[in-house]
Amino acid sequence: MDSSRYASFTTKDFLADDDFVSAVISPTDASTRFWKQVAEHYPDKQEAIAQATTLIRGYRAQDTFTNASRQAELWKRIEAEVGPVEAQPKVLQLRPRPLPALLRIAAAVVPLGLGSLFFWYNQDQHFETAFGEIKTVEMPDGTQVLLNGNSSLTYERGWGKNSREVWLKGEGFFRVAHLNKDSTHIKPGERFVVHCNDLAIEVLGTTFNVNNRHAKVDVGLVTGKIKLTVAAANKPASSVVLAPGDYVEYAAKTISPKKKLAHPETLVTWCKRQFIFKDGKLGDMLKVLEDTYGYQIKYSKTAVQELKIEGEINVTGVEALLETISASLHVSIYQNGKQIIVN
Amino acid sequence: MSSAEDALLLWDLFKQGDWNAYTKLYNQYFKLLNNYGYKFTKDINFIEDAVQDLFVKLWTTRSNLGNPLSVKNYLYKSLRSTLFRKLQSNSRFTEIQDDNSLPFEASFDQAVIATEQEQELRVKIKVVIDKLPARQQEIIYLRFYESFDYEEISDIMNITIASTYKLLYKALHSVESVFKDSNISNSF
């Protein structure tokens, strides 16, 4: 390397020199040797070199903010938004009745063109899941809805032209395709609305979980922004806007105050047939088995339902859940087919 | 193989839809991106949302992405524009038209053990740099902390290479005043 150009360098020039800067930041034996030679060769540049070095090293001694403790958490949010859906094989089922296995494979393989043709000429589209069944519904706009057991999703013929509206019973996780390009001009077809009884959930593109059972709707938002509106006959509609991690319950015409979930991604653990409860009450935990798996639960004493498991449990599968409850609350649980008796 | 080449290989796999490669990209750059974002805002939720938006957009548009100069470079550039865009849409009613107005601030670790002279100098550096306009602070950061070269900086900050030189020299002109009356011995 020719060093003659350094004869006229000032501190500023050294700081602007690529070779010099990289020799300070990531020195190699060769580069250190070279700069030593330059300093010896031009003694009057020694101060400038020293100043430039000190400045770079001093500047680099600043704090780093890595946010490392949030790395895994944020990844889960990203995964929930775009990650592979870990549900059962995709089945486009056009009738409530389950198709024979062979037909089911055929339905999945038939090019989408045929399927969407069917969509247009069919009346209301209706998808249902049996107890314990989890199904992905792929809508014409690319929106994915993961339906939990004992749930249904309905939308009208010619869907998506003027508006994207669906009706949900039971529980579903929505990953809505974002069509809006300009948030100041929202076209009607870009709006996506989920109706649960008289509650409307309005979104542009986002991921959230809705549980509409027992005259009560629970809504938890994973990413994006949604607006909930309650339709009322006599008074103006009331609405609430949710931010990521917000969770509300709607019952008796009223939306509860917003709660902030520490782990919004746990809203959709049911996709993996996982059960996660924090300080869960026995009654609430077994209610899930009734709702989505079709079990009938009988209690010898109603007070048993109030027993609580302190802390968090995280198990996969019905059997594991029953074992955990039985062991930690010292209750006997008998299972006979779809009947569960708690003593 | 250099880490930059490794990153480009990973990038290629990710573009083909390899979820594993995408996960690795996230894990490799998460901390760096957070640090960079933190220079613009201390609102951690805001930074996290921007990082999330950035990665979600990467995945959904992966088939249209090209091959960047370097992956790190591309991600910095994208995070920067995501932050600016989010900031503008958050304050649609205030008149932020010029992206130069986003503050940029480097913070210094007081806990690092240093000699008294070094400590004193570090404080001086901080005082001088904190007074620089945001864009000058940013170029100092990209140059001396991240060691990006001129071409990369011009790409990230979306200015010409000539402007990059000009901006850095302007910043260095002020920085020189740190040494007005200090004596430093040879460090090589």
Short mmCIF file of C-alpha atoms in Angstrom, two decimals:
data_model
loop_
_atom_site.label_atom_id
_atom_site.label_comp_id
_atom_site.label_asym_id
_atom_site.label_seq_id
_atom_site.Cartn_x
_atom_site.Cartn_y
_atom_site.Cartn_z
CA MET A 1 0.00 0.00 0.00
CA ASP A 2 1.31 3.44 -0.90
CA SER A 3 1.46 5.68 2.14
CA SER A 4 2.62 8.94 0.55
CA ARG A 5 -0.89 10.39 0.42
CA TYR A 6 -1.04 10.39 4.22
CA ALA A 7 1.69 13.06 4.37
CA SER A 8 -0.93 15.81 4.19
CA PHE A 9 -3.71 14.12 6.21
CA THR A 10 -5.48 15.82 9.12
CA THR A 11 -7.43 14.05 11.87
CA LYS A 12 -10.56 14.54 9.80
CA ASP A 13 -8.97 12.93 6.74
CA PHE A 14 -7.94 9.87 8.72
CA LEU A 15 -11.48 9.55 10.06
CA ALA A 16 -12.80 9.66 6.51
CA ASP A 17 -10.33 7.06 5.21
CA ASP A 18 -11.80 3.58 4.69
CA ASP A 19 -8.52 1.74 5.27
CA PHE A 20 -7.80 3.63 8.43
CA VAL A 21 -11.26 3.18 9.90
CA SER A 22 -11.37 -0.55 9.25
CA ALA A 23 -7.85 -0.92 10.72
CA VAL A 24 -9.11 0.61 13.96
CA ILE A 25 -12.43 -1.23 14.09
CA SER A 26 -11.29 -4.67 12.97
CA PRO A 27 -7.49 -4.68 13.01
CA THR A 28 -5.44 -7.43 11.41
CA ASP A 29 -1.72 -8.07 11.94
CA ALA A 30 -1.00 -6.64 8.51
CA SER A 31 -3.06 -3.49 8.98
CA THR A 32 -1.58 -2.79 12.42
CA ARG A 33 1.91 -3.19 11.00
CA PHE A 34 1.09 -0.88 8.12
CA TRP A 35 -0.23 1.93 10.32
CA LYS A 36 2.70 1.62 12.70
CA GLN A 37 4.96 2.19 9.69
CA VAL A 38 2.94 5.19 8.57
CA ALA A 39 3.20 6.71 12.06
CA GLU A 40 6.97 6.15 12.13
CA HIS A 41 7.39 7.52 8.64
CA TYR A 42 5.43 10.70 9.32
CA PRO A 43 6.14 11.64 12.94
CA ASP A 44 4.15 14.85 12.58
CA LYS A 45 1.05 12.78 11.79
CA GLN A 46 1.26 10.78 15.01
CA GLU A 47 -1.02 13.09 16.91
CA ALA A 48 -3.67 13.12 14.18
CA ILE A 49 -3.56 9.32 13.98
CA ALA A 50 -3.86 9.01 17.74
CA GLN A 51 -6.76 11.44 17.88
CA ALA A 52 -8.66 9.67 15.12
CA THR A 53 -8.08 6.29 16.79
CA THR A 54 -9.22 7.54 20.17
CA LEU A 55 -12.30 9.09 18.70
CA ILE A 56 -13.40 5.92 16.96
CA ARG A 57 -12.70 3.74 20.00
CA GLY A 58 -14.34 6.22 22.35
CA TYR A 59 -17.41 6.48 20.16
CA ARG A 60 -17.72 2.73 19.90
CA ALA A 61 -17.77 2.38 23.69
CA GLN A 62 -21.41 3.46 23.70
CA ASP A 63 -24.31 1.44 25.03
CA THR A 64 -25.88 -1.20 22.92
CA PHE A 65 -29.59 -1.82 23.12
CA THR A 66 -30.21 -5.39 22.02
CA ASN A 67 -33.70 -5.96 23.40
CA ALA A 68 -32.64 -9.60 23.61
CA SER A 69 -35.25 -10.51 26.22
CA ARG A 70 -37.97 -9.75 23.69
CA GLN A 71 -36.43 -11.62 20.76
CA ALA A 72 -38.36 -14.88 21.19
CA GLU A 73 -41.61 -13.14 22.02
CA LEU A 74 -41.54 -10.93 18.93
CA TRP A 75 -40.73 -13.94 16.78
CA LYS A 76 -43.89 -15.63 18.01
CA ARG A 77 -45.87 -12.61 16.88
CA ILE A 78 -44.26 -12.77 13.45
CA GLU A 79 -44.86 -16.50 13.29
CA ALA A 80 -48.50 -16.02 14.19
CA GLU A 81 -48.84 -13.54 11.35
CA VAL A 82 -47.03 -15.28 8.50
CA GLY A 83 -45.81 -18.60 9.85
CA PRO A 84 -46.85 -21.98 8.54
CA VAL A 85 -50.22 -22.88 10.01
CA GLU A 86 -49.74 -26.07 11.97
CA ALA A 87 -53.20 -27.38 11.52
CA GLN A 88 -54.47 -30.49 9.88
CA PRO A 89 -54.19 -30.92 6.12
CA LYS A 90 -56.18 -28.27 4.31
CA VAL A 91 -59.63 -29.42 3.34
CA LEU A 92 -62.03 -27.32 1.36
CA GLN A 93 -65.30 -28.76 2.47
CA LEU A 94 -68.34 -27.43 0.72
CA ARG A 95 -71.03 -29.28 2.63
CA PRO A 96 -71.43 -29.83 6.33
CA ARG A 97 -71.36 -33.58 5.79
CA PRO A 98 -67.80 -34.95 5.87
CA LEU A 99 -66.63 -36.13 2.47
CA PRO A 100 -65.36 -39.69 2.02
CA ALA A 101 -61.59 -39.87 2.46
CA LEU A 102 -60.88 -40.37 -1.22
CA LEU A 103 -63.01 -37.44 -2.26
CA ARG A 104 -61.33 -35.33 0.37
CA ILE A 105 -57.94 -35.91 -1.19
CA ALA A 106 -59.44 -35.19 -4.58
CA ALA A 107 -60.91 -31.94 -3.29
CA ALA A 108 -57.53 -30.83 -2.09
CA VAL A 109 -55.88 -31.70 -5.37
CA VAL A 110 -58.49 -30.33 -7.81
CA PRO A 111 -57.19 -27.06 -9.22
CA LEU A 112 -58.56 -24.03 -7.41
CA GLY A 113 -60.30 -22.83 -10.56
CA LEU A 114 -62.94 -25.50 -10.31
CA GLY A 115 -63.38 -24.85 -6.63
CA SER A 116 -63.92 -21.14 -7.02
CA LEU A 117 -66.40 -21.77 -9.83
CA PHE A 118 -68.37 -23.78 -7.37
CA PHE A 119 -68.14 -20.87 -4.93
CA TRP A 120 -69.83 -18.47 -7.29
CA TYR A 121 -72.75 -20.70 -8.10
CA ASN A 122 -73.39 -21.86 -4.62
CA GLN A 123 -75.54 -20.00 -2.17
CA ASP A 124 -74.15 -19.09 1.24
CA GLN A 125 -70.84 -20.76 1.87
CA HIS A 126 -70.85 -22.72 5.07
CA PHE A 127 -68.00 -24.49 6.83
CA GLU A 128 -68.36 -26.56 9.95
CA THR A 129 -66.11 -28.54 12.21
CA ALA A 130 -67.07 -31.54 14.29
CA PHE A 131 -66.09 -31.82 17.95
CA GLY A 132 -62.33 -32.10 18.23
CA GLU A 133 -61.74 -31.21 14.58
CA ILE A 134 -59.52 -28.32 13.51
CA LYS A 135 -59.79 -27.07 9.97
CA THR A 136 -58.25 -24.34 7.84
CA VAL A 137 -60.63 -22.45 5.60
CA GLU A 138 -58.97 -20.59 2.80
CA MET A 139 -61.12 -17.76 1.48
CA PRO A 140 -61.10 -16.40 -2.10
CA ASP A 141 -59.11 -13.29 -1.05
CA GLY A 142 -56.33 -15.33 0.56
CA THR A 143 -57.61 -14.87 4.10
CA GLN A 144 -57.10 -17.95 6.25
CA VAL A 145 -59.42 -18.93 9.03
CA LEU A 146 -58.48 -21.70 11.39
CA LEU A 147 -61.69 -23.15 12.81
CA ASN A 148 -61.57 -24.86 16.19
CA GLY A 149 -63.79 -27.85 16.97
CA ASN A 150 -67.58 -27.42 17.05
CA SER A 151 -67.49 -24.17 15.13
CA SER A 152 -68.87 -22.76 11.91
CA LEU A 153 -68.11 -20.02 9.42
CA THR A 154 -70.56 -18.67 6.86
CA TYR A 155 -70.31 -16.09 4.12
CA GLU A 156 -72.53 -14.94 1.30
CA ARG A 157 -72.49 -15.74 -2.36
CA GLY A 158 -70.46 -13.33 -4.51
CA TRP A 159 -68.28 -12.72 -1.51
CA GLY A 160 -65.58 -10.10 -1.64
CA LYS A 161 -67.07 -7.87 -4.33
CA ASN A 162 -68.52 -5.13 -2.21
CA SER A 163 -67.44 -6.19 1.22
CA ARG A 164 -65.82 -9.10 2.95
CA GLU A 165 -68.25 -10.26 5.62
CA VAL A 166 -68.34 -13.54 7.51
CA TRP A 167 -70.42 -14.97 10.34
CA LEU A 168 -68.72 -17.00 13.06
CA LYS A 169 -70.05 -19.39 15.67
CA GLY A 170 -67.61 -21.12 18.00
CA GLU A 171 -63.94 -20.27 17.80
CA GLY A 172 -61.72 -19.18 14.93
CA PHE A 173 -58.29 -17.69 14.40
CA PHE A 174 -58.27 -15.17 11.56
CA ARG A 175 -55.36 -14.23 9.40
CA VAL A 176 -56.94 -11.59 7.21
CA ALA A 177 -55.34 -10.75 3.86
CA HIS A 178 -54.51 -7.05 3.77
CA LEU A 179 -55.90 -5.52 0.55
CA ASN A 180 -55.83 -1.85 1.50
CA LYS A 181 -52.95 0.13 0.03
CA ASP A 182 -53.88 3.61 1.19
CA SER A 183 -55.17 3.86 4.73
CA THR A 184 -56.75 7.25 4.04
CA HIS A 185 -58.98 5.78 1.30
CA ILE A 186 -60.50 2.50 2.33
CA LYS A 187 -62.61 0.89 -0.36
CA PRO A 188 -65.62 -1.17 0.77
CA GLY A 189 -64.11 -4.43 -0.50
CA GLU A 190 -60.99 -3.87 1.58
CA ARG A 191 -62.87 -3.95 4.84
CA PHE A 192 -63.22 -7.35 6.48
CA VAL A 193 -66.01 -7.86 9.00
CA VAL A 194 -66.58 -10.81 11.32
CA HIS A 195 -70.11 -10.95 12.73
CA CYS A 196 -70.74 -12.66 16.06
CA ASN A 197 -74.39 -12.26 16.98
CA ASP A 198 -74.75 -8.49 17.24
CA LEU A 199 -71.04 -7.75 17.59
CA ALA A 200 -69.14 -6.74 14.45
CA ILE A 201 -65.35 -7.01 14.30
CA GLU A 202 -63.93 -4.83 11.57
CA VAL A 203 -60.40 -5.11 10.23
CA LEU A 204 -58.16 -4.31 7.29
CA GLY A 205 -55.56 -7.02 7.61
CA THR A 206 -54.44 -8.59 10.82
CA THR A 207 -54.41 -11.71 12.99
CA PHE A 208 -56.78 -12.28 15.87
CA ASN A 209 -58.73 -14.93 17.71
CA VAL A 210 -62.49 -14.90 18.26
CA ASN A 211 -64.40 -17.20 20.57
CA ASN A 212 -68.16 -16.90 20.23
CA ARG A 213 -69.83 -19.37 22.60
CA HIS A 214 -72.47 -19.29 25.34
CA ALA A 215 -73.78 -15.82 24.39
CA LYS A 216 -70.33 -14.44 25.07
CA VAL A 217 -67.65 -13.36 22.57
CA ASP A 218 -63.95 -13.21 23.49
CA VAL A 219 -61.70 -11.32 21.10
CA GLY A 220 -57.91 -11.21 21.34
CA LEU A 221 -55.71 -9.37 18.88
CA VAL A 222 -52.27 -10.70 17.90
CA THR A 223 -51.19 -8.16 15.28
CA GLY A 224 -52.63 -5.12 13.54
CA LYS A 225 -55.66 -3.15 14.60
CA ILE A 226 -59.37 -4.00 14.78
CA LYS A 227 -62.58 -2.20 15.64
CA LEU A 228 -65.47 -3.80 17.50
CA THR A 229 -68.92 -2.38 17.05
CA VAL A 230 -72.04 -3.34 18.93
CA ALA A 231 -75.24 -2.96 16.96
CA ALA A 232 -78.09 -1.64 19.07
CA ALA A 233 -81.63 -0.89 18.01
CA ASN A 234 -82.34 2.31 19.87
CA LYS A 235 -79.03 3.99 20.52
CA PRO A 236 -76.01 4.82 18.36
CA ALA A 237 -73.59 1.93 17.90
CA SER A 238 -70.75 1.84 20.42
CA SER A 239 -67.28 0.79 19.35
CA VAL A 240 -63.86 -0.05 20.74
CA VAL A 241 -60.50 -0.18 18.94
CA LEU A 242 -58.02 -2.92 19.89
CA ALA A 243 -54.23 -2.79 19.65
CA PRO A 244 -51.95 -5.87 19.53
CA GLY A 245 -52.16 -7.87 22.75
CA ASP A 246 -55.56 -6.40 23.70
CA TYR A 247 -58.26 -8.77 24.85
CA VAL A 248 -61.93 -8.06 25.51
CA GLU A 249 -65.07 -9.98 26.35
CA TYR A 250 -68.48 -9.10 25.03
CA ALA A 251 -71.62 -10.23 26.78
CA ALA A 252 -75.02 -8.75 27.55
CA LYS A 253 -74.54 -5.96 24.99
CA THR A 254 -71.44 -4.70 26.73
CA ILE A 255 -67.77 -4.81 25.82
CA SER A 256 -65.55 -5.35 28.85
CA PRO A 257 -62.61 -3.01 29.55
CA LYS A 258 -59.51 -3.94 27.57
CA LYS A 259 -57.04 -6.32 29.14
CA LYS A 260 -53.44 -6.49 27.96
CA LEU A 261 -52.23 -10.03 27.32
CA ALA A 262 -48.58 -10.65 28.12
CA HIS A 263 -48.49 -13.47 25.57
CA PRO A 264 -51.10 -12.89 22.87
CA GLU A 265 -49.72 -15.79 20.85
CA THR A 266 -51.07 -18.22 23.46
CA LEU A 267 -54.54 -17.33 22.15
CA VAL A 268 -53.97 -19.76 19.34
CA THR A 269 -52.31 -22.63 21.14
CA TRP A 270 -55.48 -24.58 20.43
CA CYS A 271 -54.22 -24.83 16.82
CA LYS A 272 -51.66 -27.29 18.12
CA ARG A 273 -54.15 -29.00 20.44
CA GLN A 274 -52.26 -27.46 23.32
CA PHE A 275 -53.97 -26.38 26.50
CA ILE A 276 -52.50 -23.42 28.30
CA PHE A 277 -54.14 -22.06 31.43
CA LYS A 278 -52.90 -19.57 33.96
CA ASP A 279 -54.41 -19.86 37.44
CA GLY A 280 -57.13 -21.85 35.70
CA LYS A 281 -60.35 -22.88 37.42
CA LEU A 282 -61.32 -26.53 37.06
CA GLY A 283 -64.74 -25.62 35.66
CA ASP A 284 -63.29 -23.31 33.01
CA MET A 285 -60.67 -25.79 31.93
CA LEU A 286 -63.14 -28.60 31.45
CA LYS A 287 -65.60 -26.27 29.74
CA VAL A 288 -63.13 -26.16 26.83
CA LEU A 289 -63.45 -29.92 26.49
CA GLU A 290 -67.21 -29.59 26.29
CA ASP A 291 -67.08 -26.74 23.80
CA THR A 292 -64.53 -27.93 21.32
CA TYR A 293 -64.23 -31.66 21.90
CA GLY A 294 -67.84 -32.58 22.68
CA TYR A 295 -67.33 -34.15 26.10
CA GLN A 296 -70.07 -34.13 28.70
CA ILE A 297 -68.80 -33.22 32.13
CA LYS A 298 -70.57 -34.19 35.32
CA TYR A 299 -69.57 -32.94 38.76
CA SER A 300 -70.44 -34.76 41.97
CA LYS A 301 -70.39 -31.39 43.75
CA THR A 302 -70.64 -28.06 41.95
CA ALA A 303 -68.08 -26.51 44.32
CA VAL A 304 -65.41 -28.65 42.67
CA GLN A 305 -65.61 -26.38 39.63
CA GLU A 306 -64.16 -23.52 41.66
CA LEU A 307 -60.91 -25.35 42.45
CA LYS A 308 -57.98 -23.56 40.93
CA ILE A 309 -54.54 -24.64 39.71
CA GLU A 310 -52.15 -21.88 40.70
CA GLY A 311 -49.56 -20.96 38.08
CA GLU A 312 -49.40 -22.04 34.51
CA ILE A 313 -50.08 -25.41 32.98
CA ASN A 314 -49.17 -26.19 29.42
CA VAL A 315 -50.08 -29.63 28.11
CA THR A 316 -50.87 -31.20 24.77
CA GLY A 317 -53.85 -33.50 24.38
CA VAL A 318 -57.00 -34.18 26.37
CA GLU A 319 -55.54 -37.07 28.33
CA ALA A 320 -52.57 -35.04 29.54
CA LEU A 321 -54.90 -32.26 30.64
CA LEU A 322 -57.07 -34.63 32.67
CA GLU A 323 -54.03 -36.23 34.29
CA THR A 324 -52.60 -32.85 35.25
CA ILE A 325 -55.87 -31.69 36.76
CA SER A 326 -56.39 -34.90 38.67
CA ALA A 327 -52.83 -34.93 40.06
CA SER A 328 -52.60 -31.28 41.07
CA LEU A 329 -56.09 -30.84 42.54
CA HIS A 330 -56.39 -34.32 44.08
CA VAL A 331 -59.68 -35.07 42.41
CA SER A 332 -60.70 -38.32 40.77
CA ILE A 333 -61.67 -38.12 37.16
CA TYR A 334 -63.46 -40.98 35.44
CA GLN A 335 -63.73 -41.07 31.74
CA ASN A 336 -66.24 -43.22 29.92
CA GLY A 337 -66.24 -42.51 26.20
CA LYS A 338 -67.39 -38.92 25.85
CA GLN A 339 -68.47 -38.71 29.48
CA ILE A 340 -66.23 -37.31 32.17
CA ILE A 341 -67.16 -37.54 35.84
CA VAL A 342 -65.32 -35.46 38.43
CA ASN A 343 -65.47 -36.44 42.12
CA MET B 1 -16.38 -17.87 3.65
CA SER B 2 -17.12 -14.43 5.03
CA SER B 3 -20.18 -13.81 7.15
CA ALA B 4 -21.50 -11.44 4.48
CA GLU B 5 -21.39 -14.29 1.94
CA ASP B 6 -23.05 -16.62 4.43
CA ALA B 7 -25.78 -14.06 4.85
CA LEU B 8 -26.33 -13.84 1.10
CA LEU B 9 -26.66 -17.63 0.89
CA LEU B 10 -29.20 -17.50 3.68
CA TRP B 11 -30.97 -14.71 1.85
CA ASP B 12 -31.19 -16.83 -1.28
CA LEU B 13 -32.72 -19.75 0.62
CA PHE B 14 -35.15 -17.42 2.36
CA LYS B 15 -36.28 -15.98 -0.98
CA GLN B 16 -37.11 -19.51 -2.14
CA GLY B 17 -39.44 -19.81 0.85
CA ASP B 18 -37.17 -21.61 3.29
CA TRP B 19 -38.74 -20.93 6.69
CA ASN B 20 -35.61 -22.05 8.50
CA ALA B 21 -33.45 -19.53 6.66
CA TYR B 22 -35.98 -16.82 7.46
CA THR B 23 -35.85 -17.75 11.16
CA LYS B 24 -32.05 -17.57 11.07
CA LEU B 25 -32.09 -14.15 9.43
CA TYR B 26 -34.37 -12.90 12.19
CA ASN B 27 -32.17 -14.31 14.93
CA GLN B 28 -28.98 -12.97 13.37
CA TYR B 29 -30.21 -9.42 12.90
CA PHE B 30 -32.73 -8.90 15.69
CA LYS B 31 -30.28 -7.35 18.16
CA LEU B 32 -28.52 -5.18 15.58
CA LEU B 33 -31.79 -3.84 14.24
CA ASN B 34 -33.07 -3.06 17.72
CA ASN B 35 -29.88 -1.17 18.48
CA TYR B 36 -30.18 0.84 15.29
CA GLY B 37 -33.86 1.53 15.90
CA TYR B 38 -33.08 2.68 19.44
CA LYS B 39 -31.01 5.52 18.02
CA PHE B 40 -34.14 7.01 16.51
CA THR B 41 -36.60 6.43 19.29
CA LYS B 42 -36.62 5.21 22.88
CA ASP B 43 -40.15 3.86 22.41
CA ILE B 44 -39.45 0.13 22.50
CA ASN B 45 -42.94 -0.87 21.39
CA PHE B 46 -42.53 1.34 18.38
CA ILE B 47 -39.21 -0.32 17.47
CA GLU B 48 -40.68 -3.79 17.97
CA ASP B 49 -43.64 -3.00 15.76
CA ALA B 50 -41.28 -1.74 13.08
CA VAL B 51 -39.09 -4.86 13.30
CA GLN B 52 -42.21 -7.03 13.12
CA ASP B 53 -43.58 -5.11 10.13
CA LEU B 54 -40.21 -5.37 8.43
CA PHE B 55 -40.00 -9.15 8.80
CA VAL B 56 -43.64 -9.76 7.93
CA LYS B 57 -43.20 -7.69 4.78
CA LEU B 58 -39.99 -9.54 3.93
CA TRP B 59 -41.81 -12.86 4.05
CA THR B 60 -44.90 -11.79 2.15
CA THR B 61 -42.90 -10.11 -0.61
CA ARG B 62 -39.99 -12.55 -0.70
CA SER B 63 -40.57 -13.68 -4.28
CA ASN B 64 -40.20 -10.10 -5.55
CA LEU B 65 -37.05 -9.29 -3.59
CA GLY B 66 -33.76 -8.82 -5.38
CA ASN B 67 -30.25 -9.57 -4.23
CA PRO B 68 -29.00 -6.71 -2.08
CA LEU B 69 -25.47 -5.36 -1.86
CA SER B 70 -25.36 -6.92 1.57
CA VAL B 71 -28.12 -8.34 3.72
CA LYS B 72 -27.28 -6.19 6.73
CA ASN B 73 -27.31 -3.14 4.52
CA TYR B 74 -30.69 -4.03 3.10
CA LEU B 75 -32.23 -4.69 6.50
CA TYR B 76 -30.94 -1.41 7.95
CA LYS B 77 -32.30 0.48 5.00
CA SER B 78 -35.67 -1.23 5.28
CA LEU B 79 -35.93 -0.71 9.03
CA ARG B 80 -35.06 2.93 8.60
CA SER B 81 -37.79 3.52 6.03
CA THR B 82 -40.28 1.47 8.06
CA LEU B 83 -39.57 3.62 11.13
CA PHE B 84 -39.96 6.84 9.18
CA ARG B 85 -43.15 5.66 7.54
CA LYS B 86 -44.67 4.55 10.84
CA LEU B 87 -43.72 7.80 12.45
CA GLN B 88 -45.34 9.77 9.67
CA SER B 89 -48.55 7.78 9.72
CA ASN B 90 -48.71 8.10 13.52
CA SER B 91 -48.60 11.84 13.23
CA ARG B 92 -50.53 12.41 10.08
CA PHE B 93 -51.84 15.66 11.42
CA THR B 94 -48.56 17.21 12.37
CA GLU B 95 -46.40 18.48 9.61
CA ILE B 96 -43.63 15.97 9.41
CA GLN B 97 -42.79 15.98 5.75
CA ASP B 98 -39.07 15.88 5.97
CA ASP B 99 -37.51 12.67 7.22
CA ASN B 100 -34.55 14.67 8.47
CA SER B 101 -36.51 15.65 11.51
CA LEU B 102 -36.37 12.23 13.17
CA PRO B 103 -34.01 12.57 16.11
CA PHE B 104 -30.97 10.40 16.31
CA GLU B 105 -29.17 9.82 19.54
CA ALA B 106 -26.30 7.61 20.64
CA SER B 107 -26.12 6.76 24.31
CA PHE B 108 -22.93 5.98 26.11
CA ASP B 109 -22.20 3.26 28.56
CA GLN B 110 -20.98 4.81 31.78
CA ALA B 111 -20.24 1.43 33.29
CA VAL B 112 -17.32 0.62 31.02
CA ILE B 113 -14.18 0.96 33.02
CA ALA B 114 -11.88 3.48 31.46
CA THR B 115 -8.98 5.63 32.55
CA GLU B 116 -9.78 9.09 33.74
CA GLN B 117 -8.41 10.62 30.58
CA GLU B 118 -10.40 8.28 28.39
CA GLN B 119 -13.47 8.89 30.47
CA GLU B 120 -13.08 12.62 30.10
CA LEU B 121 -12.61 12.31 26.38
CA ARG B 122 -15.61 10.06 26.03
CA VAL B 123 -17.76 12.65 27.72
CA LYS B 124 -16.41 15.28 25.33
CA ILE B 125 -17.16 13.08 22.34
CA LYS B 126 -20.68 12.55 23.55
CA VAL B 127 -21.27 16.25 24.16
CA VAL B 128 -20.01 17.20 20.73
CA ILE B 129 -21.85 14.44 18.87
CA ASP B 130 -25.11 14.99 20.72
CA LYS B 131 -25.14 18.55 19.42
CA LEU B 132 -24.85 17.47 15.78
CA PRO B 133 -27.94 17.49 13.57
CA ALA B 134 -29.71 14.11 13.46
CA ARG B 135 -28.42 13.09 10.07
CA GLN B 136 -24.84 13.89 10.97
CA GLN B 137 -25.20 11.79 14.11
CA GLU B 138 -26.61 8.98 12.05
CA ILE B 139 -23.76 8.99 9.55
CA ILE B 140 -21.23 8.94 12.40
CA TYR B 141 -23.03 5.94 13.81
CA LEU B 142 -23.19 4.06 10.52
CA ARG B 143 -19.55 4.85 9.81
CA PHE B 144 -17.82 4.34 13.14
CA TYR B 145 -20.14 2.01 14.96
CA GLU B 146 -21.45 -0.18 12.17
CA SER B 147 -18.43 0.37 9.89
CA PHE B 148 -20.48 0.60 6.73
CA ASP B 149 -18.59 2.01 3.74
CA TYR B 150 -19.65 5.07 1.76
CA GLU B 151 -21.58 3.12 -0.83
CA GLU B 152 -23.56 1.27 1.82
CA ILE B 153 -24.28 4.43 3.78
CA SER B 154 -25.51 6.21 0.67
CA ASP B 155 -27.85 3.28 0.05
CA ILE B 156 -29.18 3.16 3.61
CA MET B 157 -29.67 6.91 3.95
CA ASN B 158 -30.94 7.19 0.41
CA ILE B 159 -28.53 9.94 -0.68
CA THR B 160 -25.84 10.06 -3.39
CA ILE B 161 -22.28 8.98 -2.65
CA ALA B 162 -21.10 12.56 -3.13
CA SER B 163 -23.61 13.74 -0.52
CA THR B 164 -22.47 10.97 1.78
CA TYR B 165 -18.89 12.27 1.68
CA LYS B 166 -20.10 15.82 2.18
CA LEU B 167 -22.29 14.89 5.13
CA LEU B 168 -19.52 12.93 6.84
CA TYR B 169 -17.01 15.75 6.39
CA LYS B 170 -19.47 18.23 7.84
CA ALA B 171 -19.92 16.00 10.87
CA LEU B 172 -16.18 15.39 11.24
CA HIS B 173 -15.51 19.10 11.12
CA SER B 174 -17.45 19.54 14.35
CA VAL B 175 -16.05 16.40 15.89
CA GLU B 176 -12.48 17.67 15.50
CA SER B 177 -13.15 20.29 18.14
CA VAL B 178 -13.05 17.48 20.72
CA PHE B 179 -9.25 17.59 20.48
CA LYS B 180 -8.79 21.33 20.81
CA ASP B 181 -6.82 21.12 24.02
CA SER B 182 -6.10 17.52 24.74
CA ASN B 183 -2.89 15.61 24.32
CA ILE B 184 -3.12 12.04 23.16
CA SER B 185 -0.23 9.69 22.80
CA ASN B 186 0.29 7.41 19.87
CA SER B 187 -2.06 4.46 19.93
CA PHE B 188 -0.58 2.27 17.22
#
